[in-house]
Amino acid sequence: MQEFVRRNIKVMVVDAPEEVGRQTARLTAEVIKTHDSPTLGMCTGGTAVPIYRELIGRWSERQFSFQSVTTFNLDEYYPVHPKEPFSYQHFMRDELFRHVDIPTAHVHFPNALTHDPEEACGIYEDLIRKRGGMDLILLGIGSNAHIGFNEPGTPRDSRTRRVTLDESTRQANARFFAALEEVPQHALTMGIATIMDARKVVLSAYGANKVEAIENTLTKDPSAEVPASFLQEHPDCTFVLDREAAASVLE
Ligand code: PGA
């Protein structure tokens, strides 16, 4: 494993996607084990699969319990029914929650069935705040450097809100749907400021299609054009990358 710091971000480079999952799960387990009632921000997507597989493995070895863990998912399509197979609630149930001992009442998503997204997003922000904020947030990164569904152009002070997905994001996510037309146009997502409030951030990425996003994030000044670049201003941010995603920033 190679480790270095780039623009205030701790970077860990490993050989393969499974190792990205292993290292991210290790960092997550550390937070769970060292907090009495940890609050975690959760990501979805292809990157999350090896992370959650590894977390389930560690849980089944009784390294820790999810009984006192509270989760807030980063985003959800809008509008969407939680039972829809493509919904992020469905993803989280399938990939993590149904395999471990997390109490259902501890699991939170923005309300993607609401007719008043503004109100629902305000409620979500309040809930995170009342819970004392997130101890750790897990992130993936889009090939356009989005985090959550904060697409290029998103300001640093953004909070949870309804957003329109970039065409490139819809195309990237079409693999989870029968056809591109079925990918929703909108989502509810935590904002950049919501993410930056988490006490620790771990962003994971693998594969050559992330190389440009990682390069821009770790070499350019923070700007709304590269949403992940705002993470340079976070006091405790780690990137876990495989060699392919890190190719242009390796020392
Ligand atoms: P992916 O998505 O893990 O499916 O590549 C990451 C993201 O878009 O944030």
PDB file of C-alpha atoms and ligand atoms in Angstrom:
ATOM      1  CA  MET A   1       0.000   0.000   0.000  1.00  0.00           C
ATOM      2  CA  GLN A   2       1.238   3.482  -0.876  1.00  0.00           C
ATOM      3  CA  GLU A   3       0.280   6.426   1.354  1.00  0.00           C
ATOM      4  CA  PHE A   4       0.801  10.152   0.861  1.00  0.00           C
ATOM      5  CA  VAL A   5      -0.892  13.481   1.488  1.00  0.00           C
ATOM      6  CA  ARG A   6      -2.113  15.623  -1.394  1.00  0.00           C
ATOM      7  CA  ARG A   7      -3.642  19.037  -0.753  1.00  0.00           C
ATOM      8  CA  ASN A   8      -4.485  18.135   2.848  1.00  0.00           C
ATOM      9  CA  ILE A   9      -6.114  14.819   1.854  1.00  0.00           C
ATOM     10  CA  LYS A  10      -4.634  11.528   3.102  1.00  0.00           C
ATOM     11  CA  VAL A  11      -4.397   9.202   0.106  1.00  0.00           C
ATOM     12  CA  MET A  12      -4.102   5.414   0.382  1.00  0.00           C
ATOM     13  CA  VAL A  13      -3.423   3.511  -2.831  1.00  0.00           C
ATOM     14  CA  VAL A  14      -4.035  -0.232  -2.945  1.00  0.00           C
ATOM     15  CA  ASP A  15      -3.800  -2.846  -5.664  1.00  0.00           C
ATOM     16  CA  ALA A  16      -7.385  -3.905  -6.332  1.00  0.00           C
ATOM     17  CA  PRO A  17     -11.052  -2.934  -5.794  1.00  0.00           C
ATOM     18  CA  GLU A  18     -11.477  -5.634  -3.129  1.00  0.00           C
ATOM     19  CA  GLU A  19      -8.623  -4.016  -1.200  1.00  0.00           C
ATOM     20  CA  VAL A  20     -10.369  -0.613  -1.494  1.00  0.00           C
ATOM     21  CA  GLY A  21     -13.369  -2.292   0.159  1.00  0.00           C
ATOM     22  CA  ARG A  22     -11.174  -3.881   2.819  1.00  0.00           C
ATOM     23  CA  GLN A  23      -9.369  -0.672   3.804  1.00  0.00           C
ATOM     24  CA  THR A  24     -12.553   1.433   3.786  1.00  0.00           C
ATOM     25  CA  ALA A  25     -14.321  -1.174   5.932  1.00  0.00           C
ATOM     26  CA  ARG A  26     -11.334  -1.183   8.309  1.00  0.00           C
ATOM     27  CA  LEU A  27     -11.584   2.609   8.752  1.00  0.00           C
ATOM     28  CA  THR A  28     -15.363   2.318   9.233  1.00  0.00           C
ATOM     29  CA  ALA A  29     -14.968  -0.471  11.812  1.00  0.00           C
ATOM     30  CA  GLU A  30     -12.502   1.704  13.737  1.00  0.00           C
ATOM     31  CA  VAL A  31     -15.117   4.451  14.045  1.00  0.00           C
ATOM     32  CA  ILE A  32     -17.825   1.974  15.077  1.00  0.00           C
ATOM     33  CA  LYS A  33     -15.582   0.424  17.717  1.00  0.00           C
ATOM     34  CA  THR A  34     -14.403   3.711  19.224  1.00  0.00           C
ATOM     35  CA  HIS A  35     -17.790   5.450  19.565  1.00  0.00           C
ATOM     36  CA  ASP A  36     -20.606   4.546  21.976  1.00  0.00           C
ATOM     37  CA  SER A  37     -23.344   5.348  19.477  1.00  0.00           C
ATOM     38  CA  PRO A  38     -21.704   6.064  16.113  1.00  0.00           C
ATOM     39  CA  THR A  39     -23.532   7.995  13.417  1.00  0.00           C
ATOM     40  CA  LEU A  40     -22.500   7.109   9.884  1.00  0.00           C
ATOM     41  CA  GLY A  41     -23.228   8.677   6.491  1.00  0.00           C
ATOM     42  CA  MET A  42     -23.637   5.918   3.908  1.00  0.00           C
ATOM     43  CA  CYS A  43     -22.977   5.843   0.173  1.00  0.00           C
ATOM     44  CA  THR A  44     -24.416   3.581  -2.516  1.00  0.00           C
ATOM     45  CA  GLY A  45     -23.325   2.500  -5.998  1.00  0.00           C
ATOM     46  CA  GLY A  46     -20.783   0.034  -7.337  1.00  0.00           C
ATOM     47  CA  THR A  47     -18.027   1.354  -5.061  1.00  0.00           C
ATOM     48  CA  ALA A  48     -20.077   0.595  -1.953  1.00  0.00           C
ATOM     49  CA  VAL A  49     -20.521  -3.119  -2.750  1.00  0.00           C
ATOM     50  CA  PRO A  50     -17.031  -4.378  -1.712  1.00  0.00           C
ATOM     51  CA  ILE A  51     -17.074  -2.030   1.299  1.00  0.00           C
ATOM     52  CA  TYR A  52     -20.332  -3.432   2.654  1.00  0.00           C
ATOM     53  CA  ARG A  53     -19.332  -7.032   1.833  1.00  0.00           C
ATOM     54  CA  GLU A  54     -16.232  -6.541   3.966  1.00  0.00           C
ATOM     55  CA  LEU A  55     -18.187  -4.832   6.770  1.00  0.00           C
ATOM     56  CA  ILE A  56     -20.633  -7.759   6.877  1.00  0.00           C
ATOM     57  CA  GLY A  57     -17.643 -10.120   7.126  1.00  0.00           C
ATOM     58  CA  ARG A  58     -16.173  -8.197  10.043  1.00  0.00           C
ATOM     59  CA  TRP A  59     -19.574  -8.027  11.736  1.00  0.00           C
ATOM     60  CA  SER A  60     -20.091 -11.795  11.376  1.00  0.00           C
ATOM     61  CA  GLU A  61     -16.693 -12.313  13.017  1.00  0.00           C
ATOM     62  CA  ARG A  62     -18.172 -10.310  15.933  1.00  0.00           C
ATOM     63  CA  GLN A  63     -15.588  -7.556  15.663  1.00  0.00           C
ATOM     64  CA  PHE A  64     -18.409  -5.103  16.469  1.00  0.00           C
ATOM     65  CA  SER A  65     -22.184  -4.754  16.512  1.00  0.00           C
ATOM     66  CA  PHE A  66     -24.490  -2.441  14.557  1.00  0.00           C
ATOM     67  CA  GLN A  67     -26.965  -2.284  17.484  1.00  0.00           C
ATOM     68  CA  SER A  68     -25.923   1.220  18.483  1.00  0.00           C
ATOM     69  CA  VAL A  69     -25.090   2.480  14.968  1.00  0.00           C
ATOM     70  CA  THR A  70     -27.295   5.134  13.339  1.00  0.00           C
ATOM     71  CA  THR A  71     -27.092   5.731   9.589  1.00  0.00           C
ATOM     72  CA  PHE A  72     -28.034   8.551   7.236  1.00  0.00           C
ATOM     73  CA  ASN A  73     -27.817   7.780   3.554  1.00  0.00           C
ATOM     74  CA  LEU A  74     -26.224  10.373   1.378  1.00  0.00           C
ATOM     75  CA  ASP A  75     -28.894  10.494  -1.305  1.00  0.00           C
ATOM     76  CA  GLU A  76     -31.901   8.874  -2.953  1.00  0.00           C
ATOM     77  CA  TYR A  77     -33.569   9.154  -6.332  1.00  0.00           C
ATOM     78  CA  TYR A  78     -36.697  11.333  -6.359  1.00  0.00           C
ATOM     79  CA  PRO A  79     -39.472  10.495  -6.540  1.00  0.00           C
ATOM     80  CA  VAL A  80     -39.042   6.808  -5.832  1.00  0.00           C
ATOM     81  CA  HIS A  81     -40.788   4.154  -3.775  1.00  0.00           C
ATOM     82  CA  PRO A  82     -38.414   2.472  -1.288  1.00  0.00           C
ATOM     83  CA  LYS A  83     -39.485  -0.933  -2.598  1.00  0.00           C
ATOM     84  CA  GLU A  84     -38.357  -0.150  -6.159  1.00  0.00           C
ATOM     85  CA  PRO A  85     -35.383  -2.404  -6.892  1.00  0.00           C
ATOM     86  CA  PHE A  86     -33.315   0.560  -8.098  1.00  0.00           C
ATOM     87  CA  SER A  87     -34.008   2.698  -5.016  1.00  0.00           C
ATOM     88  CA  TYR A  88     -31.074   3.283  -2.702  1.00  0.00           C
ATOM     89  CA  GLN A  89     -33.175   2.043   0.225  1.00  0.00           C
ATOM     90  CA  HIS A  90     -33.494  -1.261  -1.599  1.00  0.00           C
ATOM     91  CA  PHE A  91     -29.763  -1.282  -2.369  1.00  0.00           C
ATOM     92  CA  MET A  92     -28.848  -0.677   1.284  1.00  0.00           C
ATOM     93  CA  ARG A  93     -31.214  -3.385   2.512  1.00  0.00           C
ATOM     94  CA  ASP A  94     -29.781  -5.874   0.032  1.00  0.00           C
ATOM     95  CA  GLU A  95     -26.115  -4.999   0.345  1.00  0.00           C
ATOM     96  CA  LEU A  96     -25.869  -4.336   4.085  1.00  0.00           C
ATOM     97  CA  PHE A  97     -28.804  -3.829   6.413  1.00  0.00           C
ATOM     98  CA  ARG A  98     -30.581  -7.197   6.077  1.00  0.00           C
ATOM     99  CA  HIS A  99     -27.292  -9.005   6.788  1.00  0.00           C
ATOM    100  CA  VAL A 100     -26.467  -7.262  10.092  1.00  0.00           C
ATOM    101  CA  ASP A 101     -28.093  -6.349  13.415  1.00  0.00           C
ATOM    102  CA  ILE A 102     -28.872  -2.680  12.792  1.00  0.00           C
ATOM    103  CA  PRO A 103     -32.262  -1.660  14.284  1.00  0.00           C
ATOM    104  CA  THR A 104     -34.610  -0.477  11.509  1.00  0.00           C
ATOM    105  CA  ALA A 105     -35.398   2.680  13.481  1.00  0.00           C
ATOM    106  CA  HIS A 106     -31.724   3.703  13.288  1.00  0.00           C
ATOM    107  CA  VAL A 107     -31.706   3.805   9.467  1.00  0.00           C
ATOM    108  CA  HIS A 108     -32.494   7.094   7.711  1.00  0.00           C
ATOM    109  CA  PHE A 109     -33.057   8.230   4.141  1.00  0.00           C
ATOM    110  CA  PRO A 110     -34.368  11.494   2.760  1.00  0.00           C
ATOM    111  CA  ASN A 111     -38.109  11.055   2.135  1.00  0.00           C
ATOM    112  CA  ALA A 112     -38.298  10.353  -1.587  1.00  0.00           C
ATOM    113  CA  LEU A 113     -42.094   9.967  -1.585  1.00  0.00           C
ATOM    114  CA  THR A 114     -42.865  13.455  -0.341  1.00  0.00           C
ATOM    115  CA  HIS A 115     -44.760  16.096  -2.314  1.00  0.00           C
ATOM    116  CA  ASP A 116     -42.749  18.740  -0.491  1.00  0.00           C
ATOM    117  CA  PRO A 117     -39.050  17.945  -1.059  1.00  0.00           C
ATOM    118  CA  GLU A 118     -37.925  21.238   0.459  1.00  0.00           C
ATOM    119  CA  GLU A 119     -39.625  20.418   3.750  1.00  0.00           C
ATOM    120  CA  ALA A 120     -38.420  16.781   3.679  1.00  0.00           C
ATOM    121  CA  CYS A 121     -34.818  17.897   3.093  1.00  0.00           C
ATOM    122  CA  GLY A 122     -35.020  20.397   5.966  1.00  0.00           C
ATOM    123  CA  ILE A 123     -36.313  17.619   8.224  1.00  0.00           C
ATOM    124  CA  TYR A 124     -33.377  15.412   7.167  1.00  0.00           C
ATOM    125  CA  GLU A 125     -30.839  18.125   8.009  1.00  0.00           C
ATOM    126  CA  ASP A 126     -32.538  18.648  11.403  1.00  0.00           C
ATOM    127  CA  LEU A 127     -32.443  14.928  12.144  1.00  0.00           C
ATOM    128  CA  ILE A 128     -28.705  14.722  11.423  1.00  0.00           C
ATOM    129  CA  ARG A 129     -28.098  17.774  13.600  1.00  0.00           C
ATOM    130  CA  LYS A 130     -30.250  16.451  16.474  1.00  0.00           C
ATOM    131  CA  ARG A 131     -28.323  13.175  16.322  1.00  0.00           C
ATOM    132  CA  GLY A 132     -25.150  15.197  16.971  1.00  0.00           C
ATOM    133  CA  GLY A 133     -23.823  15.121  13.393  1.00  0.00           C
ATOM    134  CA  MET A 134     -22.046  12.313  11.563  1.00  0.00           C
ATOM    135  CA  ASP A 135     -18.891  10.738  13.005  1.00  0.00           C
ATOM    136  CA  LEU A 136     -17.947   9.397   9.585  1.00  0.00           C
ATOM    137  CA  ILE A 137     -19.314   9.762   6.089  1.00  0.00           C
ATOM    138  CA  LEU A 138     -18.502   7.261   3.343  1.00  0.00           C
ATOM    139  CA  LEU A 139     -18.375   8.658  -0.169  1.00  0.00           C
ATOM    140  CA  GLY A 140     -17.925   7.462  -3.722  1.00  0.00           C
ATOM    141  CA  ILE A 141     -17.085   9.891  -6.517  1.00  0.00           C
ATOM    142  CA  GLY A 142     -18.703  10.352  -9.917  1.00  0.00           C
ATOM    143  CA  SER A 143     -16.614  10.453 -13.088  1.00  0.00           C
ATOM    144  CA  ASN A 144     -17.591  14.165 -13.130  1.00  0.00           C
ATOM    145  CA  ALA A 145     -16.259  14.464  -9.534  1.00  0.00           C
ATOM    146  CA  HIS A 146     -19.712  14.697  -7.934  1.00  0.00           C
ATOM    147  CA  ILE A 147     -20.065  13.581  -4.301  1.00  0.00           C
ATOM    148  CA  GLY A 148     -23.541  12.478  -3.340  1.00  0.00           C
ATOM    149  CA  PHE A 149     -25.559  13.906  -6.213  1.00  0.00           C
ATOM    150  CA  ASN A 150     -23.792  17.265  -5.926  1.00  0.00           C
ATOM    151  CA  GLU A 151     -23.052  17.760  -9.601  1.00  0.00           C
ATOM    152  CA  PRO A 152     -20.493  20.263 -10.988  1.00  0.00           C
ATOM    153  CA  GLY A 153     -21.677  23.796 -10.193  1.00  0.00           C
ATOM    154  CA  THR A 154     -22.800  22.937  -6.655  1.00  0.00           C
ATOM    155  CA  PRO A 155     -21.747  25.619  -4.140  1.00  0.00           C
ATOM    156  CA  ARG A 156     -19.790  24.906  -0.952  1.00  0.00           C
ATOM    157  CA  ASP A 157     -22.702  26.051   1.271  1.00  0.00           C
ATOM    158  CA  SER A 158     -25.298  23.673  -0.241  1.00  0.00           C
ATOM    159  CA  ARG A 159     -27.478  21.596   2.096  1.00  0.00           C
ATOM    160  CA  THR A 160     -29.833  18.646   1.583  1.00  0.00           C
ATOM    161  CA  ARG A 161     -32.113  19.472  -1.347  1.00  0.00           C
ATOM    162  CA  ARG A 162     -33.743  18.254  -4.541  1.00  0.00           C
ATOM    163  CA  VAL A 163     -31.368  18.238  -7.515  1.00  0.00           C
ATOM    164  CA  THR A 164     -31.473  17.492 -11.244  1.00  0.00           C
ATOM    165  CA  LEU A 165     -29.062  14.750 -12.281  1.00  0.00           C
ATOM    166  CA  ASP A 166     -26.417  15.426 -14.920  1.00  0.00           C
ATOM    167  CA  GLU A 167     -26.851  13.510 -18.139  1.00  0.00           C
ATOM    168  CA  SER A 168     -23.431  11.891 -17.521  1.00  0.00           C
ATOM    169  CA  THR A 169     -24.624  10.686 -14.107  1.00  0.00           C
ATOM    170  CA  ARG A 170     -27.806   9.213 -15.573  1.00  0.00           C
ATOM    171  CA  GLN A 171     -25.732   7.428 -18.206  1.00  0.00           C
ATOM    172  CA  ALA A 172     -23.250   6.116 -15.621  1.00  0.00           C
ATOM    173  CA  ASN A 173     -26.114   4.795 -13.475  1.00  0.00           C
ATOM    174  CA  ALA A 174     -28.109   3.340 -16.374  1.00  0.00           C
ATOM    175  CA  ARG A 175     -26.372   0.004 -15.720  1.00  0.00           C
ATOM    176  CA  PHE A 176     -28.626  -0.420 -12.681  1.00  0.00           C
ATOM    177  CA  PHE A 177     -31.790   0.061 -14.825  1.00  0.00           C
ATOM    178  CA  ALA A 178     -33.417  -1.710 -17.766  1.00  0.00           C
ATOM    179  CA  ALA A 179     -32.949   1.384 -19.953  1.00  0.00           C
ATOM    180  CA  LEU A 180     -31.540   4.926 -19.763  1.00  0.00           C
ATOM    181  CA  GLU A 181     -35.070   6.401 -19.936  1.00  0.00           C
ATOM    182  CA  GLU A 182     -35.866   4.689 -16.641  1.00  0.00           C
ATOM    183  CA  VAL A 183     -33.125   6.500 -14.725  1.00  0.00           C
ATOM    184  CA  PRO A 184     -34.868   9.241 -12.691  1.00  0.00           C
ATOM    185  CA  GLN A 185     -34.155  12.864 -13.594  1.00  0.00           C
ATOM    186  CA  HIS A 186     -34.038  14.007  -9.985  1.00  0.00           C
ATOM    187  CA  ALA A 187     -32.713  13.057  -6.580  1.00  0.00           C
ATOM    188  CA  LEU A 188     -32.562  14.282  -2.997  1.00  0.00           C
ATOM    189  CA  THR A 189     -28.994  14.643  -1.784  1.00  0.00           C
ATOM    190  CA  MET A 190     -27.065  15.913   1.216  1.00  0.00           C
ATOM    191  CA  GLY A 191     -25.248  19.102   0.210  1.00  0.00           C
ATOM    192  CA  ILE A 192     -21.529  19.843   0.240  1.00  0.00           C
ATOM    193  CA  ALA A 193     -21.901  21.677   3.577  1.00  0.00           C
ATOM    194  CA  THR A 194     -23.760  18.681   5.056  1.00  0.00           C
ATOM    195  CA  ILE A 195     -20.915  16.386   3.996  1.00  0.00           C
ATOM    196  CA  MET A 196     -18.233  18.797   5.249  1.00  0.00           C
ATOM    197  CA  ASP A 197     -19.885  18.842   8.696  1.00  0.00           C
ATOM    198  CA  ALA A 198     -19.115  15.125   9.177  1.00  0.00           C
ATOM    199  CA  ARG A 199     -16.194  14.731  11.574  1.00  0.00           C
ATOM    200  CA  LYS A 200     -14.410  12.264   9.289  1.00  0.00           C
ATOM    201  CA  VAL A 201     -14.701  11.657   5.539  1.00  0.00           C
ATOM    202  CA  VAL A 202     -13.569   8.555   3.630  1.00  0.00           C
ATOM    203  CA  LEU A 203     -13.928   8.648  -0.149  1.00  0.00           C
ATOM    204  CA  SER A 204     -13.372   5.395  -2.030  1.00  0.00           C
ATOM    205  CA  ALA A 205     -12.829   4.910  -5.762  1.00  0.00           C
ATOM    206  CA  TYR A 206     -11.552   2.276  -8.142  1.00  0.00           C
ATOM    207  CA  GLY A 207     -11.215   1.849 -11.866  1.00  0.00           C
ATOM    208  CA  ALA A 208      -9.873   3.861 -14.784  1.00  0.00           C
ATOM    209  CA  ASN A 209     -13.137   5.786 -15.291  1.00  0.00           C
ATOM    210  CA  LYS A 210     -12.441   7.697 -12.046  1.00  0.00           C
ATOM    211  CA  VAL A 211      -8.895   8.760 -12.934  1.00  0.00           C
ATOM    212  CA  GLU A 212      -9.754  12.225 -14.235  1.00  0.00           C
ATOM    213  CA  ALA A 213     -12.119  12.974 -11.332  1.00  0.00           C
ATOM    214  CA  ILE A 214      -9.412  11.965  -8.847  1.00  0.00           C
ATOM    215  CA  GLU A 215      -6.764  13.987 -10.650  1.00  0.00           C
ATOM    216  CA  ASN A 216      -8.937  17.133 -10.741  1.00  0.00           C
ATOM    217  CA  THR A 217      -9.936  16.683  -7.096  1.00  0.00           C
ATOM    218  CA  LEU A 218      -6.366  16.298  -5.845  1.00  0.00           C
ATOM    219  CA  THR A 219      -4.610  18.859  -8.041  1.00  0.00           C
ATOM    220  CA  LYS A 220      -6.998  21.799  -8.582  1.00  0.00           C
ATOM    221  CA  ASP A 221      -7.996  24.549  -6.164  1.00  0.00           C
ATOM    222  CA  PRO A 222     -11.368  23.906  -4.503  1.00  0.00           C
ATOM    223  CA  SER A 223     -14.204  24.998  -6.772  1.00  0.00           C
ATOM    224  CA  ALA A 224     -17.823  24.201  -7.541  1.00  0.00           C
ATOM    225  CA  GLU A 225     -16.743  22.846 -10.945  1.00  0.00           C
ATOM    226  CA  VAL A 226     -15.061  19.915  -9.184  1.00  0.00           C
ATOM    227  CA  PRO A 227     -17.402  19.291  -6.223  1.00  0.00           C
ATOM    228  CA  ALA A 228     -15.110  16.731  -4.518  1.00  0.00           C
ATOM    229  CA  SER A 229     -12.297  19.320  -4.447  1.00  0.00           C
ATOM    230  CA  PHE A 230     -14.017  21.043  -1.496  1.00  0.00           C
ATOM    231  CA  LEU A 231     -12.863  18.044   0.563  1.00  0.00           C
ATOM    232  CA  GLN A 232      -9.376  19.610   0.550  1.00  0.00           C
ATOM    233  CA  GLU A 233     -10.822  21.976   3.180  1.00  0.00           C
ATOM    234  CA  HIS A 234     -11.929  19.111   5.451  1.00  0.00           C
ATOM    235  CA  PRO A 235      -9.690  18.522   8.505  1.00  0.00           C
ATOM    236  CA  ASP A 236      -9.925  14.705   8.400  1.00  0.00           C
ATOM    237  CA  CYS A 237     -10.416  13.348   4.896  1.00  0.00           C
ATOM    238  CA  THR A 238      -8.982  10.091   3.506  1.00  0.00           C
ATOM    239  CA  PHE A 239      -9.168   8.784  -0.066  1.00  0.00           C
ATOM    240  CA  VAL A 240      -8.893   5.009  -0.569  1.00  0.00           C
ATOM    241  CA  LEU A 241      -8.044   4.350  -4.223  1.00  0.00           C
ATOM    242  CA  ASP A 242      -6.922   1.478  -6.368  1.00  0.00           C
ATOM    243  CA  ARG A 243      -3.929   1.928  -8.701  1.00  0.00           C
ATOM    244  CA  GLU A 244      -6.152   2.548 -11.719  1.00  0.00           C
ATOM    245  CA  ALA A 245      -8.147   5.383 -10.147  1.00  0.00           C
ATOM    246  CA  ALA A 246      -4.940   6.874  -8.669  1.00  0.00           C
ATOM    247  CA  ALA A 247      -2.864   6.513 -11.853  1.00  0.00           C
ATOM    248  CA  SER A 248      -2.380  10.232 -12.497  1.00  0.00           C
ATOM    249  CA  VAL A 249      -1.573  11.222  -8.900  1.00  0.00           C
ATOM    250  CA  LEU A 250       0.902   8.488  -7.965  1.00  0.00           C
ATOM    251  CA  GLU A 251       4.255   9.755  -6.705  1.00  0.00           C
TER     252      GLU A 251
HETATM  253  P1  PGA B   1     -20.247   4.259  -8.388  1.00  0.00           P
HETATM  254  O1  PGA B   1     -20.860   5.698  -8.117  1.00  0.00           O
HETATM  255  O2  PGA B   1     -19.724   3.778  -7.074  1.00  0.00           O
HETATM  256  O3  PGA B   1     -21.391   3.423  -8.872  1.00  0.00           O
HETATM  257  O4  PGA B   1     -19.158   4.427  -9.402  1.00  0.00           O
HETATM  258  C1  PGA B   1     -20.167   6.588  -7.332  1.00  0.00           C
HETATM  259  C2  PGA B   1     -20.848   7.946  -7.389  1.00  0.00           C
HETATM  260  O5  PGA B   1     -21.463   8.269  -8.407  1.00  0.00           O
HETATM  261  O6  PGA B   1     -20.734   8.680  -6.408  1.00  0.00           O
END
